[in-house]
Short mmCIF file of C-alpha atoms and ligand atoms in Angstrom, two decimals:
data_model
loop_
_atom_site.label_atom_id
_atom_site.label_comp_id
_atom_site.label_asym_id
_atom_site.label_seq_id
_atom_site.Cartn_x
_atom_site.Cartn_y
_atom_site.Cartn_z
CA MET A 23 0.00 0.00 0.00
CA ARG A 24 1.33 3.41 -0.91
CA GLU A 25 -0.47 6.49 0.32
CA LEU A 26 -0.01 9.87 1.91
CA VAL A 27 -1.77 10.47 5.22
CA VAL A 28 -2.11 14.20 5.82
CA LEU A 29 -1.80 15.06 9.51
CA GLY A 30 -1.62 18.84 9.28
CA THR A 31 -1.58 21.56 6.63
CA ALA A 32 -1.03 24.94 8.37
CA SER A 33 2.05 27.11 7.98
CA GLN A 34 3.36 29.08 10.95
CA VAL A 35 0.31 28.87 13.22
CA PRO A 36 -2.42 26.25 13.48
CA THR A 37 -6.00 27.36 12.79
CA ARG A 38 -9.39 26.03 13.88
CA HIS A 39 -9.35 23.69 10.88
CA ARG A 40 -5.69 23.12 10.18
CA ASN A 41 -3.06 21.60 12.46
CA HIS A 42 0.62 22.43 12.09
CA ASN A 43 2.31 20.34 9.36
CA GLY A 44 2.67 16.58 9.53
CA TYR A 45 2.58 13.93 6.77
CA LEU A 46 2.96 10.17 6.88
CA LEU A 47 3.95 8.37 3.72
CA ARG A 48 3.05 4.68 3.74
CA TRP A 49 5.35 2.91 1.30
CA ASP A 50 4.68 -0.82 1.47
CA GLY A 51 5.66 -1.75 5.05
CA ASP A 52 7.54 1.47 5.77
CA GLY A 53 6.09 4.57 7.38
CA ILE A 54 7.98 7.80 6.83
CA LEU A 55 6.92 10.79 8.91
CA PHE A 56 7.69 14.18 7.38
CA ASP A 57 7.89 17.48 9.29
CA PRO A 58 5.99 16.76 12.52
CA GLY A 59 4.72 20.13 13.75
CA GLU A 60 3.06 20.75 17.09
CA GLY A 61 0.15 18.42 17.77
CA THR A 62 1.35 15.64 15.46
CA GLN A 63 1.00 12.94 18.12
CA ARG A 64 -2.72 13.65 18.47
CA GLN A 65 -3.24 13.96 14.71
CA MET A 66 -1.63 10.51 14.31
CA LEU A 67 -4.20 9.12 16.72
CA ARG A 68 -7.05 10.76 14.81
CA ALA A 69 -5.69 9.46 11.47
CA GLY A 70 -5.13 5.91 12.72
CA VAL A 71 -1.34 6.07 12.57
CA ALA A 72 0.51 4.23 15.36
CA ALA A 73 4.02 4.89 16.65
CA HIS A 74 4.83 1.35 15.45
CA ASP A 75 4.11 2.43 11.87
CA LEU A 76 7.12 4.76 11.84
CA ARG A 77 10.47 3.64 10.37
CA ARG A 78 11.90 6.98 9.42
CA ILE A 79 11.44 10.65 10.29
CA CYS A 80 12.45 13.35 7.78
CA VAL A 81 12.58 16.99 8.88
CA THR A 82 13.10 19.62 6.18
CA HIS A 83 14.14 22.43 8.54
CA PHE A 84 13.93 23.64 12.10
CA HIS A 85 11.06 26.07 12.14
CA GLY A 86 8.45 25.20 14.74
CA ASP A 87 5.64 24.35 12.32
CA HIS A 88 7.87 21.57 10.89
CA SER A 89 9.54 20.22 14.01
CA LEU A 90 7.94 21.12 17.36
CA GLY A 91 6.08 17.80 17.26
CA LEU A 92 9.33 15.83 17.45
CA ALA A 93 9.39 15.98 21.25
CA GLY A 94 5.98 14.35 21.59
CA VAL A 95 6.41 11.85 18.78
CA ILE A 96 9.82 10.69 20.03
CA GLN A 97 8.54 10.24 23.58
CA ARG A 98 5.52 8.33 22.26
CA ILE A 99 7.76 6.01 20.23
CA ASN A 100 9.60 5.24 23.47
CA LEU A 101 6.47 4.90 25.59
CA ASP A 102 5.10 2.36 23.10
CA GLN A 103 8.49 0.58 23.00
CA VAL A 104 8.58 0.37 19.22
CA PRO A 105 10.70 -2.76 18.59
CA HIS A 106 12.48 -1.67 15.40
CA LYS A 107 15.09 0.99 14.79
CA ILE A 108 13.85 4.40 13.65
CA THR A 109 16.10 6.71 11.64
CA ALA A 110 15.81 10.49 11.74
CA HIS A 111 17.07 12.80 8.96
CA TYR A 112 17.30 16.58 9.43
CA PRO A 113 19.69 19.40 8.47
CA LYS A 114 22.93 18.92 10.35
CA SER A 115 23.10 22.65 11.01
CA GLY A 116 20.08 22.10 13.30
CA GLN A 117 21.68 19.33 15.37
CA ARG A 118 21.26 21.35 18.57
CA PHE A 119 17.55 21.83 17.90
CA PHE A 120 17.11 18.12 17.25
CA GLU A 121 18.85 17.28 20.53
CA ARG A 122 16.74 19.76 22.48
CA LEU A 123 13.54 18.33 21.04
CA ARG A 124 14.71 14.76 21.53
CA TYR A 125 15.53 15.45 25.18
CA ALA A 126 12.96 18.19 25.87
CA THR A 127 11.77 16.56 29.13
CA ALA A 128 12.52 13.49 31.24
CA TYR A 129 11.40 10.06 29.93
CA ARG A 130 12.73 6.54 29.71
CA GLU A 131 14.56 5.85 26.46
CA THR A 132 13.70 2.37 25.19
CA VAL A 133 14.00 2.70 21.41
CA ARG A 134 16.91 2.83 18.97
CA LEU A 135 16.56 6.22 17.32
CA ALA A 136 19.42 6.67 14.84
CA GLU A 137 20.47 10.25 14.06
CA ALA A 138 21.33 10.62 10.37
CA PRO A 139 21.76 14.36 9.77
CA VAL A 140 21.90 15.73 6.24
CA GLU A 141 24.86 17.90 5.23
CA ALA A 142 24.69 18.01 1.44
CA ASP A 143 22.71 16.91 -1.61
CA GLY A 144 22.78 13.16 -2.18
CA ILE A 145 21.57 9.70 -1.29
CA LEU A 146 20.67 9.10 2.36
CA ALA A 147 19.49 5.50 2.31
CA VAL A 148 19.04 2.58 -0.06
CA THR A 149 16.45 -0.11 0.69
CA PRO A 150 14.97 -2.76 -1.63
CA ALA A 151 11.81 -0.60 -1.90
CA TYR A 152 13.36 2.82 -2.47
CA THR A 153 16.36 5.12 -2.52
CA LEU A 154 15.97 8.21 -0.32
CA GLU A 155 17.68 11.40 -1.51
CA ALA A 156 17.92 14.96 -0.21
CA ARG A 157 18.35 18.27 -2.05
CA ARG A 158 19.02 21.67 -0.58
CA LEU A 159 16.20 24.22 -0.85
CA SER A 160 16.17 28.03 -0.47
CA HIS A 161 14.79 29.31 2.85
CA PRO A 162 16.05 31.70 5.59
CA VAL A 163 17.14 28.67 7.66
CA GLU A 164 18.82 25.68 6.01
CA SER A 165 16.16 23.46 4.46
CA PHE A 166 16.36 20.13 2.60
CA GLY A 167 13.66 18.48 0.51
CA TYR A 168 13.37 14.71 0.19
CA ARG A 169 12.69 12.31 -2.65
CA LEU A 170 11.98 8.56 -2.78
CA VAL A 171 12.80 6.66 -5.96
CA GLU A 172 11.78 3.05 -6.38
CA PRO A 173 14.16 1.02 -8.57
CA ASP A 174 12.79 0.10 -11.99
CA GLY A 175 11.54 -3.47 -12.24
CA ARG A 176 10.33 -5.72 -15.06
CA ARG A 177 6.79 -6.69 -15.94
CA MET A 178 6.44 -10.14 -17.54
CA LEU A 179 4.08 -10.23 -20.55
CA PRO A 180 1.97 -13.42 -20.47
CA GLU A 181 1.09 -13.42 -24.21
CA ARG A 182 4.77 -13.16 -25.21
CA LEU A 183 5.73 -15.90 -22.73
CA ALA A 184 3.02 -18.10 -24.27
CA ALA A 185 4.18 -17.29 -27.81
CA HIS A 186 7.66 -18.54 -26.89
CA GLY A 187 6.26 -21.55 -25.08
CA ILE A 188 7.76 -20.52 -21.73
CA GLU A 189 5.76 -21.57 -18.68
CA GLY A 190 5.94 -22.77 -15.09
CA PRO A 191 9.38 -22.86 -13.44
CA ASP A 192 11.03 -21.77 -16.72
CA ILE A 193 9.66 -18.26 -16.16
CA GLY A 194 11.63 -17.96 -12.92
CA ARG A 195 14.74 -19.38 -14.60
CA LEU A 196 14.49 -16.84 -17.41
CA GLN A 197 14.10 -14.02 -14.86
CA ARG A 198 17.15 -15.19 -12.91
CA GLU A 199 19.40 -15.99 -15.84
CA GLY A 200 18.34 -13.28 -18.33
CA SER A 201 17.82 -15.70 -21.23
CA LEU A 202 16.59 -19.21 -21.88
CA GLY A 203 16.88 -21.27 -25.06
CA GLY A 204 17.61 -18.19 -27.18
CA VAL A 205 14.75 -16.13 -25.67
CA SER A 206 15.91 -13.04 -23.78
CA LEU A 207 14.18 -11.21 -20.95
CA ASP A 208 13.57 -8.27 -23.32
CA ASP A 209 11.58 -10.58 -25.64
CA VAL A 210 9.00 -11.44 -22.99
CA SER A 211 8.92 -8.50 -20.57
CA GLU A 212 8.99 -4.71 -20.40
CA VAL A 213 10.50 -2.20 -17.98
CA ARG A 214 8.18 -1.36 -15.09
CA ARG A 215 9.15 2.14 -14.06
CA GLY A 216 9.67 2.61 -10.32
CA GLN A 217 7.43 5.06 -8.50
CA ARG A 218 8.73 8.42 -7.32
CA PHE A 219 7.61 10.67 -4.49
CA ALA A 220 8.94 14.08 -3.45
CA PHE A 221 8.42 16.30 -0.42
CA VAL A 222 9.32 19.97 -0.99
CA MET A 223 9.01 22.41 1.90
CA ASP A 224 9.85 25.35 2.74
CA THR A 225 11.50 27.11 -0.17
CA ARG A 226 11.59 29.78 -2.81
CA LEU A 227 11.76 28.65 -6.43
CA CYS A 228 15.16 26.98 -6.79
CA ASP A 229 16.96 24.21 -8.69
CA GLY A 230 16.54 21.85 -5.75
CA ALA A 231 12.74 22.04 -5.93
CA TYR A 232 12.77 21.19 -9.65
CA ALA A 233 15.27 18.36 -9.17
CA LEU A 234 13.20 16.80 -6.39
CA ALA A 235 9.96 17.05 -8.37
CA ASP A 236 11.40 15.64 -11.60
CA GLY A 237 9.19 12.88 -13.00
CA CYS A 238 7.37 12.28 -9.70
CA ASP A 239 4.19 10.23 -9.40
CA MET A 240 3.35 12.38 -6.38
CA LEU A 241 4.73 15.75 -5.32
CA VAL A 242 3.81 17.25 -1.95
CA ILE A 243 4.81 20.89 -2.08
CA GLU A 244 4.28 24.01 -0.06
CA SER A 245 2.15 26.80 -1.48
CA THR A 246 2.06 29.17 1.43
CA PHE A 247 0.86 32.17 -0.56
CA LEU A 248 -1.39 33.05 -3.46
CA ASP A 249 0.20 34.67 -6.51
CA GLU A 250 -0.87 38.21 -5.59
CA ASP A 251 1.43 37.91 -2.55
CA ALA A 252 4.47 36.76 -4.56
CA ARG A 253 6.53 39.55 -3.02
CA LEU A 254 5.83 38.27 0.51
CA ALA A 255 6.60 34.73 -0.62
CA ALA A 256 10.00 35.75 -1.99
CA ASP A 257 10.83 37.80 1.11
CA HIS A 258 10.02 34.94 3.49
CA GLY A 259 11.39 32.11 1.36
CA HIS A 260 8.14 30.51 0.24
CA LEU A 261 6.23 29.54 -2.90
CA THR A 262 2.95 30.77 -4.29
CA ALA A 263 0.31 28.41 -5.65
CA GLY A 264 1.21 29.41 -9.21
CA GLN A 265 4.91 28.75 -8.62
CA ALA A 266 4.16 25.33 -7.13
CA GLY A 267 1.95 24.55 -10.13
CA ARG A 268 4.71 25.59 -12.53
CA VAL A 269 7.28 23.36 -10.78
CA ALA A 270 4.88 20.41 -11.02
CA ALA A 271 4.03 21.11 -14.67
CA ASP A 272 7.67 21.52 -15.76
CA ALA A 273 8.71 18.41 -13.83
CA GLY A 274 6.00 16.20 -15.36
CA VAL A 275 4.39 15.41 -11.98
CA ARG A 276 1.32 13.15 -12.10
CA HIS A 277 -0.37 14.02 -8.80
CA LEU A 278 0.26 17.39 -7.16
CA VAL A 279 -0.57 17.88 -3.48
CA LEU A 280 -0.61 21.52 -2.34
CA THR A 281 -0.27 22.27 1.38
CA HIS A 282 1.28 24.53 4.07
CA PHE A 283 -1.23 27.35 3.70
CA SER A 284 -0.98 30.74 5.35
CA GLN A 285 -3.76 31.52 7.78
CA ARG A 286 -4.51 34.71 5.84
CA TYR A 287 -6.53 32.83 3.18
CA SER A 288 -9.95 31.28 3.65
CA GLU A 289 -10.69 29.86 0.18
CA PRO A 290 -8.66 26.72 -0.65
CA GLU A 291 -10.12 26.55 -4.21
CA GLU A 292 -8.08 29.58 -5.20
CA PHE A 293 -4.84 27.60 -4.70
CA GLU A 294 -6.03 25.01 -7.21
CA ARG A 295 -7.15 27.67 -9.68
CA GLN A 296 -3.76 29.37 -9.63
CA ALA A 297 -1.79 26.11 -9.90
CA ARG A 298 -3.95 25.18 -12.92
CA ALA A 299 -3.50 28.63 -14.45
CA ALA A 300 0.27 28.04 -14.23
CA GLY A 301 -0.14 25.07 -16.57
CA PHE A 302 -0.44 22.01 -14.34
CA GLU A 303 -2.81 19.47 -15.92
CA GLY A 304 -2.35 16.32 -13.82
CA GLU A 305 -4.27 15.24 -10.73
CA LEU A 306 -4.38 17.95 -8.07
CA THR A 307 -5.27 17.84 -4.39
CA VAL A 308 -5.54 20.84 -2.10
CA ALA A 309 -4.70 19.11 1.15
CA HIS A 310 -6.80 19.27 4.29
CA ASP A 311 -6.12 17.64 7.64
CA LEU A 312 -6.66 13.87 8.00
CA MET A 313 -7.15 13.19 4.29
CA ARG A 314 -5.52 10.21 2.59
CA VAL A 315 -4.16 10.43 -0.92
CA SER A 316 -3.19 7.25 -2.78
CA LEU A 317 -0.18 7.23 -5.06
CA PRO A 318 -1.37 7.05 -8.67
CA LYS A 319 -1.46 3.60 -10.25
CA ARG A 320 1.72 2.57 -12.02
CA ARG A 321 2.00 3.68 -15.61
ZN1 ZN B 183 6.80 26.23 7.37
#
């Protein structure tokens, strides 16, 4: 199962209807928690996400709306005695903030929480299900976006297998050995492109945002402001809805998820309208708290 569980969608301050940020990506058996703002522990409860579901925590930067929830979530992981190791990624320049949040109050540490700070663009982890990469963004404090890339696989084509008379255990042999009796893997299968997911927050328009979004099946991206406030967005290191839409359109994104909205706006539809006006034609979701968004079906 691959889906995004939206825990919170507010920038800077929570509102009556929007919690601080928080996003869980379910990727097969792995749960990756992005940017847990204040109140994330309770939003997890409301969304049906358990501490045991977490394998990895990725923090883009140390502003409160993206990280104040770490204290509660880390203590909850320990209270529930999660049996597996959990790895945390965050900008290394914020190591002191991570430590303060990790040890904000007294509790009994029972869980292996590995600190894997990010210093530069590059690959952070390789698992059979995905490669996790980080790219630097452009914000007043150091900020990194994240990207998951599933390795390409192969899809066997039953009619071609039948045409070559390959069946039963021979199919496995052909897959392992690459050819069988003059028939190659290319003759009876096609490349199954791996899925890609990116998480881009908080940033101005920059190369990193485009690189992260490139060819993604799903892009979760901040659109703090509407286009008429582009000046404010640039001054504070944020994107407008139109800019987010342009990144997604240029990068060939299939499903765009807009989030991280300023409290100054009351009409979410306007974010969609401006992202569309910027040329994005794929699936588009204006996120609200506690919604679930499935990754699009494989191509
Ligand atoms: Zn923010």
